[in-house]
PDB file of C-alpha atoms in Angstrom:
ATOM      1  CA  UNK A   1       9.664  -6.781 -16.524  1.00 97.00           C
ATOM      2  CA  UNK A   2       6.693  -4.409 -16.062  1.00 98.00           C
ATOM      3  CA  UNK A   3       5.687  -4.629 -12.650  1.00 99.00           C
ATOM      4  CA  UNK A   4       2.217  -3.434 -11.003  1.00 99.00           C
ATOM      5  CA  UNK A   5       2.639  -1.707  -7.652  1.00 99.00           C
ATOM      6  CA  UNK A   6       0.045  -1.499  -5.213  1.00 99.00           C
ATOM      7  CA  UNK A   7      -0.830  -0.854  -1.575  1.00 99.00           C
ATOM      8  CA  UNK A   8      -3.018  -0.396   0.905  1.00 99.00           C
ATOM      9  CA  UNK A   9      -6.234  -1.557  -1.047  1.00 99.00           C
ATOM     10  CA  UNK A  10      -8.255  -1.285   2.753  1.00 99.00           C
ATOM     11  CA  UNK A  11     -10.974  -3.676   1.486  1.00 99.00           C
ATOM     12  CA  UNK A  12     -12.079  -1.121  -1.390  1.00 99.00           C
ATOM     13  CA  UNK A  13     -12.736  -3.059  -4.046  1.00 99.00           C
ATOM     14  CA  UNK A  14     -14.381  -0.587  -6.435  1.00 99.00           C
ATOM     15  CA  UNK A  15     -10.637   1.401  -6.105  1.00 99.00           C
ATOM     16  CA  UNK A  16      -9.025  -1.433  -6.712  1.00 99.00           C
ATOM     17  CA  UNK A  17     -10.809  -3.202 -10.096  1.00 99.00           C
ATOM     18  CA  UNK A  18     -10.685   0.472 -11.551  1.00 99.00           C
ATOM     19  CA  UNK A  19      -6.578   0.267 -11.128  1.00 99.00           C
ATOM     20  CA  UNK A  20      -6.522  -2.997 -12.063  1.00 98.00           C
ATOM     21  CA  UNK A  21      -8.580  -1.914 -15.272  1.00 98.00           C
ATOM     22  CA  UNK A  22      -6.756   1.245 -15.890  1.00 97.00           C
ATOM     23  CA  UNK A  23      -2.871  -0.147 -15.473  1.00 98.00           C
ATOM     24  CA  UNK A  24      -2.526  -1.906 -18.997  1.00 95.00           C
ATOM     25  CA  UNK A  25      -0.366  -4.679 -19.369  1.00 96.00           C
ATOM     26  CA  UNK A  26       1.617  -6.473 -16.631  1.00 97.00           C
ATOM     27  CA  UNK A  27       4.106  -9.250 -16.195  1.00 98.00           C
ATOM     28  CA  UNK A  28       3.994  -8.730 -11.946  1.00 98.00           C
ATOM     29  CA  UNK A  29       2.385  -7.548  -9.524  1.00 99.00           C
ATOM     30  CA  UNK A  30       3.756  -6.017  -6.361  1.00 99.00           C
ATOM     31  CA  UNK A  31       1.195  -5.679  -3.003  1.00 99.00           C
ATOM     32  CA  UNK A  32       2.820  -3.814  -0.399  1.00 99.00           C
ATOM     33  CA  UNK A  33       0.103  -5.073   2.421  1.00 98.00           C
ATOM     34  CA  UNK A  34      -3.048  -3.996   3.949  1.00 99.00           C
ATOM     35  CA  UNK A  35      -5.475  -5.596   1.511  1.00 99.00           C
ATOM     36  CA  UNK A  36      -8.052  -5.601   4.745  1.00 99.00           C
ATOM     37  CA  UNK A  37      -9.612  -2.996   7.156  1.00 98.00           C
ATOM     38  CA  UNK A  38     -11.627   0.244   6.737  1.00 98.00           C
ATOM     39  CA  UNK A  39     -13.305  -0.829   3.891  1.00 99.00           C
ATOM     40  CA  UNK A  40     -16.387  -2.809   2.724  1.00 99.00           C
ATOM     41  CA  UNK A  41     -14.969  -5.467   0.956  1.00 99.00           C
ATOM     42  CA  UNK A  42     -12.190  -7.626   2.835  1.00 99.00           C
ATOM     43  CA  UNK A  43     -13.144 -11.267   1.177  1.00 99.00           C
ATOM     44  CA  UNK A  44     -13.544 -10.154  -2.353  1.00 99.00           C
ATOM     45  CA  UNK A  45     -10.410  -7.983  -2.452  1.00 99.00           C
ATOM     46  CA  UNK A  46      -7.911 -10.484  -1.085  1.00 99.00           C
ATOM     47  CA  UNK A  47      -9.542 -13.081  -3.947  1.00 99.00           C
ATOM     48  CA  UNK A  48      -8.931 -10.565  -6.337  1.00 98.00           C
ATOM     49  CA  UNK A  49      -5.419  -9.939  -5.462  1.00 99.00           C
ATOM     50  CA  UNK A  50      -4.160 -13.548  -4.793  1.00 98.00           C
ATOM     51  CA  UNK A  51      -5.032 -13.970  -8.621  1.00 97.00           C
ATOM     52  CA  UNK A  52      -3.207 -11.619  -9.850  1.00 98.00           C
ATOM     53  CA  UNK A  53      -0.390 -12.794 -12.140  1.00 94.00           C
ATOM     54  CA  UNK A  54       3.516 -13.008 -10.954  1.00 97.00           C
ATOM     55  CA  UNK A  55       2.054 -11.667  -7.912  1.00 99.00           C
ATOM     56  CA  UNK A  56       4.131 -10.869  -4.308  1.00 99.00           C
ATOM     57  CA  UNK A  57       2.423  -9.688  -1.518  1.00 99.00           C
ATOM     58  CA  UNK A  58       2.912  -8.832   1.539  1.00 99.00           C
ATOM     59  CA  UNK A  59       1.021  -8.750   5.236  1.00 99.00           C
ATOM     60  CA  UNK A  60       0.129  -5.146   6.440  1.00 99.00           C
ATOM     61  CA  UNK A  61      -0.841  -4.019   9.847  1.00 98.00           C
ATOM     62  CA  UNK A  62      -4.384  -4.004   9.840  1.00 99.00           C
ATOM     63  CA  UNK A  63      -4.146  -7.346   8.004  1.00 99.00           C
ATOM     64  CA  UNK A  64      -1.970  -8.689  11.188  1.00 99.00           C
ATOM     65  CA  UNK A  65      -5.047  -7.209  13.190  1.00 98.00           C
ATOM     66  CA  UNK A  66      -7.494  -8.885  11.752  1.00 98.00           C
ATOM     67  CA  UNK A  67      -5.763 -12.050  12.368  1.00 98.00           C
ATOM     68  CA  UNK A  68      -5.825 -11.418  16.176  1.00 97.00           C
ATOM     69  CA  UNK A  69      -2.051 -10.299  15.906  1.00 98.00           C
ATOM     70  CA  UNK A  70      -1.632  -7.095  16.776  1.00 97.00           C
ATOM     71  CA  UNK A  71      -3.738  -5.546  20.139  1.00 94.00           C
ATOM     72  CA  UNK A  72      -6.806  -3.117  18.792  1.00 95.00           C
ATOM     73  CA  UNK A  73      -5.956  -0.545  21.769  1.00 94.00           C
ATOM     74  CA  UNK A  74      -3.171   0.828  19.609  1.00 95.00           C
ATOM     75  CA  UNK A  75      -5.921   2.118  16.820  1.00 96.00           C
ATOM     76  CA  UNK A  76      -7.877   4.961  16.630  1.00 96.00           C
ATOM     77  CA  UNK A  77     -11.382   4.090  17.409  1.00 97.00           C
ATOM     78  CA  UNK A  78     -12.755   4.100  13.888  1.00 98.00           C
ATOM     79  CA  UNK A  79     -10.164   1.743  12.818  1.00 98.00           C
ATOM     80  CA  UNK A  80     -10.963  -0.854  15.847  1.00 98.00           C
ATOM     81  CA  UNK A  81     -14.202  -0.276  14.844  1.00 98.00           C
ATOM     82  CA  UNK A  82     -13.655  -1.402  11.343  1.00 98.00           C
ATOM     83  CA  UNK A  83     -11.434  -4.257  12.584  1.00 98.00           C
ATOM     84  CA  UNK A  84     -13.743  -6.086  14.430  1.00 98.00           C
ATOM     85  CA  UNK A  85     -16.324  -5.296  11.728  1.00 99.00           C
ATOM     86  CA  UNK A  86     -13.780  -7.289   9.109  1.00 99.00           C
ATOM     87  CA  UNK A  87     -13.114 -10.105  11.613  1.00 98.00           C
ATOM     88  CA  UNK A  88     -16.618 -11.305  11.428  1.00 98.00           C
ATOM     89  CA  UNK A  89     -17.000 -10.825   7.840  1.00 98.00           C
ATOM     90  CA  UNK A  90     -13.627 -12.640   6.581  1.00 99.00           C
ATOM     91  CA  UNK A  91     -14.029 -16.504   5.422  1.00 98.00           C
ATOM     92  CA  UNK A  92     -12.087 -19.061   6.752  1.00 98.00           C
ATOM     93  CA  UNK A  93     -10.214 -18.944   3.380  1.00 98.00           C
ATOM     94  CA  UNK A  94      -9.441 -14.963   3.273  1.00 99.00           C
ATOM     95  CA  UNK A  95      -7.781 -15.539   6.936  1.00 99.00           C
ATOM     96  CA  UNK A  96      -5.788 -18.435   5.419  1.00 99.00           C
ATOM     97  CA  UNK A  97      -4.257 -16.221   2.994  1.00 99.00           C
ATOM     98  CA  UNK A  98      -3.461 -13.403   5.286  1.00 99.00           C
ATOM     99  CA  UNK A  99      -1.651 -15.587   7.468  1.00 98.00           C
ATOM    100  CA  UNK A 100       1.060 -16.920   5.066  1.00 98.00           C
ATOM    101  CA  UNK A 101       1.619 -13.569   3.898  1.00 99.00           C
ATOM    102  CA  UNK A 102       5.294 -12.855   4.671  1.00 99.00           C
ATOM    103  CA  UNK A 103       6.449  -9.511   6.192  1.00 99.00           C
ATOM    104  CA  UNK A 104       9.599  -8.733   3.668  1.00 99.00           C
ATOM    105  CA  UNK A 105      10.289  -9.768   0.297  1.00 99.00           C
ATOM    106  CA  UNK A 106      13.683  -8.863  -1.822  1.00 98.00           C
ATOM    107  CA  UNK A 107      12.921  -8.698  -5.014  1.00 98.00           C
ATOM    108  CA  UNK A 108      15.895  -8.911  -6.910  1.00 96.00           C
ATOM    109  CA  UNK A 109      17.271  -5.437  -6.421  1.00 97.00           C
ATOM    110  CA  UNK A 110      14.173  -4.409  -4.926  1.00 99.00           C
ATOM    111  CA  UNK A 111      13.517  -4.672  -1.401  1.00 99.00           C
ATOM    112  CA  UNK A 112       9.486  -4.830  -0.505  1.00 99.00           C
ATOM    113  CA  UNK A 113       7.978  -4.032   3.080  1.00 99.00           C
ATOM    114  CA  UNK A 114       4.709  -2.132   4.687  1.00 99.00           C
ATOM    115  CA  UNK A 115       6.208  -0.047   6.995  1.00 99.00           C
ATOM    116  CA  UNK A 116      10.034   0.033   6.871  1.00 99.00           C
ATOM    117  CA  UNK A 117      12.944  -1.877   7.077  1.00 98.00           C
ATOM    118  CA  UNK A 118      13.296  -1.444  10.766  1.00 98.00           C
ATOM    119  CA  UNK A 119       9.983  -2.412  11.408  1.00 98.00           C
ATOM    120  CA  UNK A 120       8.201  -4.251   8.732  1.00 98.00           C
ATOM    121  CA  UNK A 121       4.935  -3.972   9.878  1.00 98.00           C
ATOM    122  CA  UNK A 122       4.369  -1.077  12.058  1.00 96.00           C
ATOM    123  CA  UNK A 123       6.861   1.784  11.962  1.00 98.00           C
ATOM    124  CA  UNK A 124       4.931   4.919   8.997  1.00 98.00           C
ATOM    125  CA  UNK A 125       8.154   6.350   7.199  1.00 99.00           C
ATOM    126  CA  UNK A 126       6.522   9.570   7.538  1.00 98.00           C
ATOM    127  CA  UNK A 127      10.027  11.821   6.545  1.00 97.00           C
ATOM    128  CA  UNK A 128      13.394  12.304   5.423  1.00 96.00           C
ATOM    129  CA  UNK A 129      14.699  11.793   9.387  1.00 96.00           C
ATOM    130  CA  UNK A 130      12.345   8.431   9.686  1.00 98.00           C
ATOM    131  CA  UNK A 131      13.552   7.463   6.467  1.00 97.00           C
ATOM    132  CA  UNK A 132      17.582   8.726   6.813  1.00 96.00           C
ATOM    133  CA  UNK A 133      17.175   6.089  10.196  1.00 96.00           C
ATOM    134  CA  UNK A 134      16.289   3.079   7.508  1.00 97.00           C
ATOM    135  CA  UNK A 135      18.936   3.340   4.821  1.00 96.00           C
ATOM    136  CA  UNK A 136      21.620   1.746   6.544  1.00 94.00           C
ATOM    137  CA  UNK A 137      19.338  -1.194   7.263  1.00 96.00           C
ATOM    138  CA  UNK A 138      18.606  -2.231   2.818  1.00 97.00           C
ATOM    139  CA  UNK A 139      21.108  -4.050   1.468  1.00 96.00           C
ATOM    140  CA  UNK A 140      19.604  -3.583  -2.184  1.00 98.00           C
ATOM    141  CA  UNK A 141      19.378   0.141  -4.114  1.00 97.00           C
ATOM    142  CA  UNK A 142      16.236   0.580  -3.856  1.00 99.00           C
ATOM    143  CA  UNK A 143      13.121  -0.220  -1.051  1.00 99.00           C
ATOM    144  CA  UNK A 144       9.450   0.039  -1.678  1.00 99.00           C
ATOM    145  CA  UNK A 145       7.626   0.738   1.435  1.00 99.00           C
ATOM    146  CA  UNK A 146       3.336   1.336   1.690  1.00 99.00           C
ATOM    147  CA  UNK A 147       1.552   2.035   5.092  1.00 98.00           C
ATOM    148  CA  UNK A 148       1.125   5.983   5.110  1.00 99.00           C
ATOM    149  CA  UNK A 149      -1.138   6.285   2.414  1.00 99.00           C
ATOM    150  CA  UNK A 150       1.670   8.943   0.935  1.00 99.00           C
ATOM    151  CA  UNK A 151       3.329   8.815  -2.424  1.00 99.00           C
ATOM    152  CA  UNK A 152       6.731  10.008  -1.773  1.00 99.00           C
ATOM    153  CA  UNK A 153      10.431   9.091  -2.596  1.00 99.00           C
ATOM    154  CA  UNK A 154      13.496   9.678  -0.195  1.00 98.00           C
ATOM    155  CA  UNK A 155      16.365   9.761  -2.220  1.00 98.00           C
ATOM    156  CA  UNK A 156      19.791   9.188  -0.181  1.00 96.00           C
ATOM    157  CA  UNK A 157      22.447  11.746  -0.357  1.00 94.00           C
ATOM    158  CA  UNK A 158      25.438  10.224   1.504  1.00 88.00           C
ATOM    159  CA  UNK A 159      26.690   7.300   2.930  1.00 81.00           C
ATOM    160  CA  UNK A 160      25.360   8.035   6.181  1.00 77.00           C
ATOM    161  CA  UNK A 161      22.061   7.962   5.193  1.00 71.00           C
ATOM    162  CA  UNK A 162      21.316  11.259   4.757  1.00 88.00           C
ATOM    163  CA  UNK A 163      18.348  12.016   2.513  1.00 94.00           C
ATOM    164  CA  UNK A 164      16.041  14.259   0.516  1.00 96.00           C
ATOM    165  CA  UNK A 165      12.354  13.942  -0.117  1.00 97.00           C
ATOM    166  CA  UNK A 166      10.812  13.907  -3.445  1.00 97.00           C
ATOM    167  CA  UNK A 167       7.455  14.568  -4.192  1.00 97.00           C
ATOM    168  CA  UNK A 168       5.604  12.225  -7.163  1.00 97.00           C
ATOM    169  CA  UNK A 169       6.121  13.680 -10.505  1.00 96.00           C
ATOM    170  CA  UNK A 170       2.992  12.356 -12.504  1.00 97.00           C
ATOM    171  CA  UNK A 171       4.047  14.275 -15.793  1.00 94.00           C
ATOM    172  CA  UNK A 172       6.712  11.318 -16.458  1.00 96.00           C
ATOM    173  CA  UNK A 173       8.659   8.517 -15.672  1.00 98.00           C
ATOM    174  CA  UNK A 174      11.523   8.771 -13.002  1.00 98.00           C
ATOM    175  CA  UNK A 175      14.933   6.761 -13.677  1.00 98.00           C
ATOM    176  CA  UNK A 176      16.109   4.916 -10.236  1.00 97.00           C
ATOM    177  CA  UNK A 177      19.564   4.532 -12.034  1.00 92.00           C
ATOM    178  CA  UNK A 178      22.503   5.439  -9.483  1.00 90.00           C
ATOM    179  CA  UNK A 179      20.228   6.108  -6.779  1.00 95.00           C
ATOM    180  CA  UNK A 180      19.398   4.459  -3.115  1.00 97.00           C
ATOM    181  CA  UNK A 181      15.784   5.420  -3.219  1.00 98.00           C
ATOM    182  CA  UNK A 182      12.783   4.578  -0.969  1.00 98.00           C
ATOM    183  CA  UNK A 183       9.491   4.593  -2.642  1.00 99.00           C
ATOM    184  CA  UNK A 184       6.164   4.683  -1.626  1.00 99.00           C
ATOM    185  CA  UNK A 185       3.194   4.473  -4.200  1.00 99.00           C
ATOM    186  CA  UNK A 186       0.462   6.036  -2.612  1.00 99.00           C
ATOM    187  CA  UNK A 187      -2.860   4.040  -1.423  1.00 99.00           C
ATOM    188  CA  UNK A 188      -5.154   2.024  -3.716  1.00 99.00           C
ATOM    189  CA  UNK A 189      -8.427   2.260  -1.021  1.00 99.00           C
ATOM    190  CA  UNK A 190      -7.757   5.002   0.919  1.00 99.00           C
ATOM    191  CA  UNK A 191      -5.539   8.058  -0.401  1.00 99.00           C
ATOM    192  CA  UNK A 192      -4.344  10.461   2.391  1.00 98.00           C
ATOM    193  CA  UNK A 193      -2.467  13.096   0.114  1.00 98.00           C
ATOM    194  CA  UNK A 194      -5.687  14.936  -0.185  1.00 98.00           C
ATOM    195  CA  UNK A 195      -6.202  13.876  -3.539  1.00 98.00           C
ATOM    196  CA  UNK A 196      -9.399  11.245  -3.524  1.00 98.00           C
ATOM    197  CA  UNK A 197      -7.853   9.609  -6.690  1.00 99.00           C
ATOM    198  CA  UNK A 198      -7.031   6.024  -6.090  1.00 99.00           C
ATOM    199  CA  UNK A 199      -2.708   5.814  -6.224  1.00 99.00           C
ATOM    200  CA  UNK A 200      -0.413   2.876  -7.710  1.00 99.00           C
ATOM    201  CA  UNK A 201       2.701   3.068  -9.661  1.00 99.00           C
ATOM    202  CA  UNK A 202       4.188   1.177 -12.883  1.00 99.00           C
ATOM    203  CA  UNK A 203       7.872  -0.175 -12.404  1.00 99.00           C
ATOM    204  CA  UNK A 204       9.834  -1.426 -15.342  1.00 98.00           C
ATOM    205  CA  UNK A 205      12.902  -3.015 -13.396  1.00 97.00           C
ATOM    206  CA  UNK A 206      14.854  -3.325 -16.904  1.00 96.00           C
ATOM    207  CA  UNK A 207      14.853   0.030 -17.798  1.00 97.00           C
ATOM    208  CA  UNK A 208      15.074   1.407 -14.262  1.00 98.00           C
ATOM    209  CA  UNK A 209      12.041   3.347 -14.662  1.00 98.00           C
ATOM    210  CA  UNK A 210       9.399   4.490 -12.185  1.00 99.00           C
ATOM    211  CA  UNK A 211       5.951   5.720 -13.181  1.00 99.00           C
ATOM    212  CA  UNK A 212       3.447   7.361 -10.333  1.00 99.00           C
ATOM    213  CA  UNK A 213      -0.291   7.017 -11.367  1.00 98.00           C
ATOM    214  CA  UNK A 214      -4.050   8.425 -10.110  1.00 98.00           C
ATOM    215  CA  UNK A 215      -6.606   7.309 -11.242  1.00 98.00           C
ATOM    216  CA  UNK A 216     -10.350   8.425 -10.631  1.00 98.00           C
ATOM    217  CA  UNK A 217     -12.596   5.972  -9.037  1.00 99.00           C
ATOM    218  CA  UNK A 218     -16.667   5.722  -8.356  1.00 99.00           C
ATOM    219  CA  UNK A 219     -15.858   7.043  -4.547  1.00 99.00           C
ATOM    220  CA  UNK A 220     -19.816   6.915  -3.825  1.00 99.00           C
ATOM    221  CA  UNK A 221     -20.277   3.490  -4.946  1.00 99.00           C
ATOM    222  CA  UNK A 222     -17.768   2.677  -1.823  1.00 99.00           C
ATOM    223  CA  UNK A 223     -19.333   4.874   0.521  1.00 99.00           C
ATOM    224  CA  UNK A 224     -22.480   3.816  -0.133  1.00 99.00           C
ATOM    225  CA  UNK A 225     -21.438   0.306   0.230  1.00 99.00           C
ATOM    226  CA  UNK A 226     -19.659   0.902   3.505  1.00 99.00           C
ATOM    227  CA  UNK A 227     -22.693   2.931   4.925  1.00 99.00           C
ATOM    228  CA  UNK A 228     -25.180  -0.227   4.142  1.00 99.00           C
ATOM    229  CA  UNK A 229     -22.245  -2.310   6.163  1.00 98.00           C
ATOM    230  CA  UNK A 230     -22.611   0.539   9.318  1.00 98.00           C
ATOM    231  CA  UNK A 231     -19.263   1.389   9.057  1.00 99.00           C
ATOM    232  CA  UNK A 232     -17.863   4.584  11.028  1.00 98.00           C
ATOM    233  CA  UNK A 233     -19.090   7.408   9.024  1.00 98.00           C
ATOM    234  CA  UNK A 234     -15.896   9.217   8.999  1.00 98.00           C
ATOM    235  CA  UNK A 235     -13.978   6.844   7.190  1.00 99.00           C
ATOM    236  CA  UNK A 236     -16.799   6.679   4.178  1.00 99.00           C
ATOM    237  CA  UNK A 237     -16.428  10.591   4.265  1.00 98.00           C
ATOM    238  CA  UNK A 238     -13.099  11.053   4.301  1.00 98.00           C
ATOM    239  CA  UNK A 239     -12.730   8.868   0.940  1.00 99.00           C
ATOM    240  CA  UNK A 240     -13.816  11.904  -1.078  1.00 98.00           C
ATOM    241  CA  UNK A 241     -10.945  13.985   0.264  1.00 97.00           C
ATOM    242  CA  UNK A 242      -8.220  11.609   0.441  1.00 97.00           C
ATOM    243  CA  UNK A 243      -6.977  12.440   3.828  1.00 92.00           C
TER     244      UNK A 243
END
């Protein structure tokens, strides 16, 4: 099965239809949360998503926020700001969806969170000792995890959990066989790798294979459209430097 993996779209729905446009072919789709906050379009990106075919997705943090879930105090301002922003733009319908989104998924050997195994939601697997903490908690080989806006792969090197980090090797296709291996695929809305291209990755769970992807995007078509919707200035600017 060729499998579509995406995360942390952040509302940006010009990043997103250029992936979508740009992947090819598809049987599934994989959304590793966060289709809401920071950017411009919250309603049209989570109706664009939820059609997707084979699709599994899960709830992110800023999705959980929007709902009223999780206390604004613990973001930086410009999120809040953005937060409260999305909360009076979703529909009725957009906050249905984000509420039966489920936290963890196994996907057949693949297991899917936002954050990490430990913490679905919240904790940012942000390196090898974060991630060496996690791999006794997944049962399956392999863990796909979103929520730092990072592509990176920790690779385990012993039973105890002990791991290296990998960065993403866009030049070709990575084998996962005889590996324990947690993967991030980068962000679809908001990069933070400073590299502005929007980031997904191809899975082919019969072969085993792995495939990072950029893609350029019309950055100044979202910036414009977050600046005409008053949203903090920093996060339209920082969209053409991906950090």
């Amino acid at each position: 099965m060729r499998v579509l993996v995406i995360s942390d779209i952040h509302a940006n729905l010009v990043a997103l239809e250029t992936v979508l446009a740009q992947a090819g072919s598809y049987d599934a789709v994989w959304c590793l949360g966060d289709l809401v906050g920071y950017g411009p379009n919250p309603n049209e990106c989570v109706a664009r998503v939820r059609a997707l075919p084979g699709l599994i997705c899960l709830v992110g943090n800023h999705d959980k926020a929007v709902l009223g879930e999780i206390d604004l105090n613990v973001f930086n301002l410009d999120a809040r700001v953005a937060i409260a922003w999305t909360q009076r733009e979703v529909s009725r319908e957009t906050l249905a969806y984000l509420r039966a989104l489920p936290e963890a998924h196994q996907a057949g050997d693949f297991t899917l969170v936002h954050g990490s195994p430990r913490q679905p939601v919240w904790e940012y697997i942000l390196d090898r000792f974060i991630a060496r903490e996690n791999f006794p908690l997944i049962t399956t080989p392999w863990c796909l995890v979103g929520h730092t806006h990072t592509p990176v792969i920790y690779k385990e090197i012993s039973p105890d959990g002990d791991c290296d980090e990998e960065a993403p090797d866009y030049r070709r296709p990575r084998s996962l066989n005889g590996e324990r291996l947690i993967i991030n695929p980068g962000s679809v809305g908001q990069p933070r790798d400073n590299n502005p291209h929007a980031a997904y990755a191809i899975l082919d769970t019969g072969a085993r294979m792995w495939e990072y992807r950029r893609i350029l995007y019309d950055v100044a078509e979202t910036q414009n459209r977050m600046r005409v919707a008053r949203l903090p200035e920093r996060l339209a600017s920082r969209l053409a430097y991906g950090w």
